[in-house]
């Protein structure tokens, strides 16, 4: 199992980058959010990870090209991209290793200093080297977020909880981007039909389908049955136009 191989290697190391990638695997945070985590953002008593900032490299709007020393891009440190992305995420117990806490609470998790962070592209490079070490095909570190969401869905997380953990502004975003039914999930759903069919008796019910007729219709307490008599429109309530009748015998 590729994911288990990666987790085994990461768990055996105590480096900052290993801890950071494990956080991505088990919390689904974005790489920019990982880059911005300081030690003070980890509450070891309440077992929570506070997401309060994100780091990204953006185009330098002041770039003129007049000097070689003038950077084309700059590193931006700021709040997450939406209000819902500012969140608290529960951390699994095995990730809480107090002996790895840095001396300065305001130090960045991945660098151990408060003067410089590890920017997202450097995290990606280190992640690629780790994949090579584990003999795993190259993937983008963002794939860990997708894998986390998929795993949570398969384990039965409700959509609202998962959406808040991922920091989405709406449940719809979570459903559209990350939640996809696997063939195993579909098989489990279809198996429920077999189970429910037992409620009709010892054997499966006989199903008869009559085409070209009117269905059984219920109006509150007034229930009337229209038998499969071809082209019989007598006493048919207005607005009914169903063309088949299914009966469980």
Tab-separated table of C-alpha atoms in Angstrom:
chain	number	residue	atom	x	y	z
A	1	UNK	CA	0.000	0.000	0.000
A	2	UNK	CA	1.573	3.258	-1.180
A	3	UNK	CA	0.030	5.539	1.457
A	4	UNK	CA	0.948	3.161	4.271
A	5	UNK	CA	4.532	2.975	3.016
A	6	UNK	CA	4.760	6.787	3.123
A	7	UNK	CA	3.225	6.985	6.601
A	8	UNK	CA	5.618	4.326	7.914
A	9	UNK	CA	8.664	6.283	6.721
A	10	UNK	CA	7.340	9.595	8.065
A	11	UNK	CA	6.456	8.120	11.452
A	12	UNK	CA	9.987	6.783	11.882
A	13	UNK	CA	11.470	10.279	11.475
A	14	UNK	CA	11.370	13.253	13.823
A	15	UNK	CA	12.192	15.958	11.287
A	16	UNK	CA	10.005	19.024	10.972
A	17	UNK	CA	9.095	18.252	7.345
A	18	UNK	CA	7.986	14.724	8.320
A	19	UNK	CA	5.710	16.119	11.035
A	20	UNK	CA	4.365	18.673	8.562
A	21	UNK	CA	3.519	16.116	5.890
A	22	UNK	CA	1.868	13.872	8.472
A	23	UNK	CA	-0.302	16.846	9.413
A	24	UNK	CA	-1.312	17.156	5.760
A	25	UNK	CA	-2.178	13.461	5.613
A	26	UNK	CA	-4.252	13.441	8.808
A	27	UNK	CA	-5.861	16.908	8.751
A	28	UNK	CA	-6.178	17.767	5.049
A	29	UNK	CA	-4.625	21.233	5.404
A	30	UNK	CA	-3.434	23.159	2.343
A	31	UNK	CA	0.293	23.450	1.655
A	32	UNK	CA	0.160	27.236	2.159
A	33	UNK	CA	-1.460	26.688	5.552
A	34	UNK	CA	1.238	24.182	6.507
A	35	UNK	CA	3.870	26.727	5.521
A	36	UNK	CA	2.339	29.279	7.895
A	37	UNK	CA	1.976	27.086	11.002
A	38	UNK	CA	3.844	28.264	14.086
A	39	UNK	CA	4.378	26.122	17.168
A	40	UNK	CA	1.978	28.342	19.088
A	41	UNK	CA	-0.772	27.272	16.662
A	42	UNK	CA	-0.657	23.743	18.100
A	43	UNK	CA	-2.646	23.383	21.335
A	44	UNK	CA	-1.280	20.234	22.967
A	45	UNK	CA	-3.747	20.392	25.871
A	46	UNK	CA	-6.898	20.681	23.762
A	47	UNK	CA	-5.376	18.644	20.914
A	48	UNK	CA	-6.186	21.269	18.313
A	49	UNK	CA	-4.421	22.777	15.328
A	50	UNK	CA	-5.266	26.440	14.804
A	51	UNK	CA	-5.198	27.582	11.160
A	52	UNK	CA	-4.657	31.332	11.282
A	53	UNK	CA	-2.460	32.198	8.274
A	54	UNK	CA	-1.386	31.038	4.850
A	55	UNK	CA	1.735	31.692	2.801
A	56	UNK	CA	1.929	31.996	-0.971
A	57	UNK	CA	4.233	33.391	-3.613
A	58	UNK	CA	2.587	36.008	-5.804
A	59	UNK	CA	3.544	38.325	-8.638
A	60	UNK	CA	5.457	41.448	-7.606
A	61	UNK	CA	3.226	44.282	-8.747
A	62	UNK	CA	6.087	46.760	-8.270
A	63	UNK	CA	8.399	44.890	-10.621
A	64	UNK	CA	9.724	47.183	-13.361
A	65	UNK	CA	12.521	45.068	-14.828
A	66	UNK	CA	15.019	47.906	-14.453
A	67	UNK	CA	17.225	45.987	-12.011
A	68	UNK	CA	18.446	42.393	-11.885
A	69	UNK	CA	18.069	42.481	-8.120
A	70	UNK	CA	14.379	43.274	-8.384
A	71	UNK	CA	12.309	40.127	-7.681
A	72	UNK	CA	9.521	39.153	-10.063
A	73	UNK	CA	7.618	37.510	-7.227
A	74	UNK	CA	7.243	38.118	-3.497
A	75	UNK	CA	6.253	35.950	-0.569
A	76	UNK	CA	2.913	36.941	0.965
A	77	UNK	CA	2.001	36.012	4.536
A	78	UNK	CA	-1.597	36.676	5.458
A	79	UNK	CA	-4.875	35.244	6.721
A	80	UNK	CA	-6.422	32.245	4.950
A	81	UNK	CA	-8.364	32.865	1.761
A	82	UNK	CA	-11.802	32.899	3.437
A	83	UNK	CA	-13.340	33.309	6.884
A	84	UNK	CA	-14.279	29.612	6.928
A	85	UNK	CA	-10.620	28.716	6.344
A	86	UNK	CA	-9.763	30.202	9.745
A	87	UNK	CA	-10.514	27.106	11.778
A	88	UNK	CA	-9.525	24.670	14.526
A	89	UNK	CA	-8.818	21.058	13.570
A	90	UNK	CA	-8.592	18.175	16.065
A	91	UNK	CA	-5.193	16.430	15.947
A	92	UNK	CA	-4.766	12.645	16.369
A	93	UNK	CA	-2.997	11.735	19.600
A	94	UNK	CA	-0.005	10.058	17.957
A	95	UNK	CA	0.958	13.333	16.247
A	96	UNK	CA	1.214	15.151	19.553
A	97	UNK	CA	4.859	14.680	20.482
A	98	UNK	CA	5.672	17.259	23.133
A	99	UNK	CA	9.355	16.563	23.003
A	100	UNK	CA	9.497	18.123	19.515
A	101	UNK	CA	8.190	21.519	20.629
A	102	UNK	CA	10.503	24.354	19.593
A	103	UNK	CA	11.940	26.689	22.234
A	104	UNK	CA	10.153	29.738	20.773
A	105	UNK	CA	6.345	29.507	20.442
A	106	UNK	CA	6.336	31.941	17.520
A	107	UNK	CA	8.808	29.829	15.532
A	108	UNK	CA	7.550	28.345	12.284
A	109	UNK	CA	6.937	24.607	12.515
A	110	UNK	CA	8.995	23.722	9.435
A	111	UNK	CA	12.008	25.976	10.018
A	112	UNK	CA	12.310	26.261	13.803
A	113	UNK	CA	12.804	30.027	13.546
A	114	UNK	CA	10.485	33.009	13.617
A	115	UNK	CA	12.545	34.878	11.038
A	116	UNK	CA	11.921	32.673	8.015
A	117	UNK	CA	9.253	30.241	6.894
A	118	UNK	CA	9.500	27.367	4.425
A	119	UNK	CA	7.546	28.492	1.378
A	120	UNK	CA	5.142	26.126	-0.430
A	121	UNK	CA	7.369	25.391	-3.435
A	122	UNK	CA	10.204	24.269	-1.153
A	123	UNK	CA	7.787	22.031	0.747
A	124	UNK	CA	6.806	20.484	-2.580
A	125	UNK	CA	10.478	19.854	-3.455
A	126	UNK	CA	11.135	18.139	-0.120
A	127	UNK	CA	7.965	16.109	-0.563
A	128	UNK	CA	9.178	14.912	-3.973
A	129	UNK	CA	12.506	13.795	-2.486
A	130	UNK	CA	10.612	11.877	0.175
A	131	UNK	CA	8.527	10.133	-2.500
A	132	UNK	CA	11.699	9.098	-4.291
A	133	UNK	CA	13.067	7.716	-1.031
A	134	UNK	CA	9.898	5.636	-0.622
A	135	UNK	CA	9.956	4.631	-4.308
A	136	UNK	CA	6.525	6.181	-4.818
A	137	UNK	CA	5.517	7.785	-8.152
A	138	UNK	CA	5.597	11.588	-8.182
A	139	UNK	CA	2.409	13.341	-7.038
A	140	UNK	CA	1.585	16.890	-6.001
A	141	UNK	CA	1.408	17.448	-2.257
A	142	UNK	CA	-2.146	18.762	-2.725
A	143	UNK	CA	-3.115	15.155	-3.501
A	144	UNK	CA	-2.770	14.452	0.228
A	145	UNK	CA	-5.692	16.811	0.848
A	146	UNK	CA	-7.824	15.009	-1.717
A	147	UNK	CA	-6.860	11.613	-0.262
A	148	UNK	CA	-7.784	12.818	3.233
A	149	UNK	CA	-11.233	13.975	2.080
A	150	UNK	CA	-11.854	10.715	0.221
A	151	UNK	CA	-10.787	8.618	3.212
A	152	UNK	CA	-13.048	10.599	5.560
A	153	UNK	CA	-16.004	10.120	3.218
A	154	UNK	CA	-15.428	6.363	3.045
A	155	UNK	CA	-15.249	6.243	6.858
A	156	UNK	CA	-18.664	7.894	7.128
A	157	UNK	CA	-17.845	11.526	7.982
A	158	UNK	CA	-20.887	13.706	7.441
A	159	UNK	CA	-20.490	16.386	4.771
A	160	UNK	CA	-20.872	19.335	7.169
A	161	UNK	CA	-18.107	18.142	9.503
A	162	UNK	CA	-15.754	17.367	6.615
A	163	UNK	CA	-16.451	20.747	5.010
A	164	UNK	CA	-15.509	22.586	8.218
A	165	UNK	CA	-12.335	20.537	8.690
A	166	UNK	CA	-11.261	21.336	5.118
A	167	UNK	CA	-12.117	25.015	5.568
A	168	UNK	CA	-14.608	25.289	2.707
A	169	UNK	CA	-17.091	28.141	2.576
A	170	UNK	CA	-19.950	25.746	1.771
A	171	UNK	CA	-20.778	22.045	1.881
A	172	UNK	CA	-21.461	22.187	-1.868
A	173	UNK	CA	-17.785	22.897	-2.571
A	174	UNK	CA	-16.784	19.837	-0.559
A	175	UNK	CA	-19.318	17.651	-2.348
A	176	UNK	CA	-18.423	18.890	-5.826
A	177	UNK	CA	-14.635	18.720	-5.477
A	178	UNK	CA	-13.829	15.898	-3.102
A	179	UNK	CA	-16.815	13.647	-2.488
A	180	UNK	CA	-17.177	10.971	-5.170
A	181	UNK	CA	-18.850	7.593	-4.742
A	182	UNK	CA	-16.517	4.663	-5.168
A	183	UNK	CA	-17.699	1.383	-6.675
A	184	UNK	CA	-17.490	-0.194	-3.198
A	185	UNK	CA	-19.836	2.459	-1.796
A	186	UNK	CA	-22.274	1.863	-4.640
A	187	UNK	CA	-22.171	-1.899	-4.012
A	188	UNK	CA	-22.908	-1.349	-0.316
A	189	UNK	CA	-25.911	0.817	-1.195
A	190	UNK	CA	-27.240	-1.791	-3.620
A	191	UNK	CA	-26.796	-4.510	-1.008
A	192	UNK	CA	-29.276	-2.614	1.179
A	193	UNK	CA	-31.950	-3.452	-1.382
A	194	UNK	CA	-31.330	-7.154	-0.771
A	195	UNK	CA	-31.632	-6.632	2.973
A	196	UNK	CA	-34.811	-4.558	2.723
A	197	UNK	CA	-36.432	-7.098	0.420
A	198	UNK	CA	-36.434	-9.591	3.306
A	199	UNK	CA	-39.021	-7.410	5.040
A	200	UNK	CA	-41.608	-8.569	2.525
A	201	UNK	CA	-41.404	-12.197	3.624
A	202	UNK	CA	-39.239	-15.261	3.424
A	203	UNK	CA	-38.835	-14.958	-0.329
A	204	UNK	CA	-38.411	-11.969	-2.588
A	205	UNK	CA	-41.695	-10.360	-3.704
A	206	UNK	CA	-43.088	-11.052	-7.131
A	207	UNK	CA	-43.030	-7.873	-9.179
A	208	UNK	CA	-45.466	-7.411	-12.049
A	209	UNK	CA	-45.176	-4.489	-14.420
A	210	UNK	CA	-48.120	-3.499	-16.599
A	211	UNK	CA	-47.381	-0.951	-19.295
A	212	UNK	CA	-49.941	1.428	-20.748
A	213	UNK	CA	-52.138	1.649	-17.666
A	214	UNK	CA	-52.813	3.923	-14.700
A	215	UNK	CA	-51.126	3.558	-11.262
A	216	UNK	CA	-52.431	3.089	-7.758
A	217	UNK	CA	-53.244	6.551	-6.439
A	218	UNK	CA	-53.666	7.738	-2.853
A	219	UNK	CA	-55.310	11.023	-1.848
A	220	UNK	CA	-54.908	11.417	1.891
A	221	UNK	CA	-57.314	8.906	3.424
A	222	UNK	CA	-59.009	8.338	0.078
A	223	UNK	CA	-57.225	5.449	-1.633
A	224	UNK	CA	-58.440	4.253	-5.024
A	225	UNK	CA	-56.928	1.496	-7.119
A	226	UNK	CA	-57.042	1.632	-10.896
A	227	UNK	CA	-56.682	-1.880	-12.225
A	228	UNK	CA	-54.714	-2.684	-15.354
A	229	UNK	CA	-57.599	-2.382	-17.767
A	230	UNK	CA	-56.215	-1.073	-21.044
A	231	UNK	CA	-57.234	2.438	-22.125
A	232	UNK	CA	-59.656	2.723	-19.213
A	233	UNK	CA	-59.842	6.405	-18.313
A	234	UNK	CA	-62.999	6.289	-16.235
A	235	UNK	CA	-62.709	8.039	-12.875
A	236	UNK	CA	-59.062	8.922	-13.534
A	237	UNK	CA	-58.274	12.046	-11.455
A	238	UNK	CA	-57.117	15.039	-13.527
A	239	UNK	CA	-53.378	15.464	-14.015
A	240	UNK	CA	-52.393	11.783	-13.854
A	241	UNK	CA	-50.513	10.584	-16.893
A	242	UNK	CA	-48.323	7.697	-15.653
A	243	UNK	CA	-47.906	5.008	-18.270
A	244	UNK	CA	-46.977	2.001	-16.169
A	245	UNK	CA	-48.268	0.197	-13.120
A	246	UNK	CA	-46.016	-1.767	-10.732
A	247	UNK	CA	-47.473	-4.185	-8.245
A	248	UNK	CA	-45.679	-6.067	-5.448
A	249	UNK	CA	-47.635	-9.325	-5.109
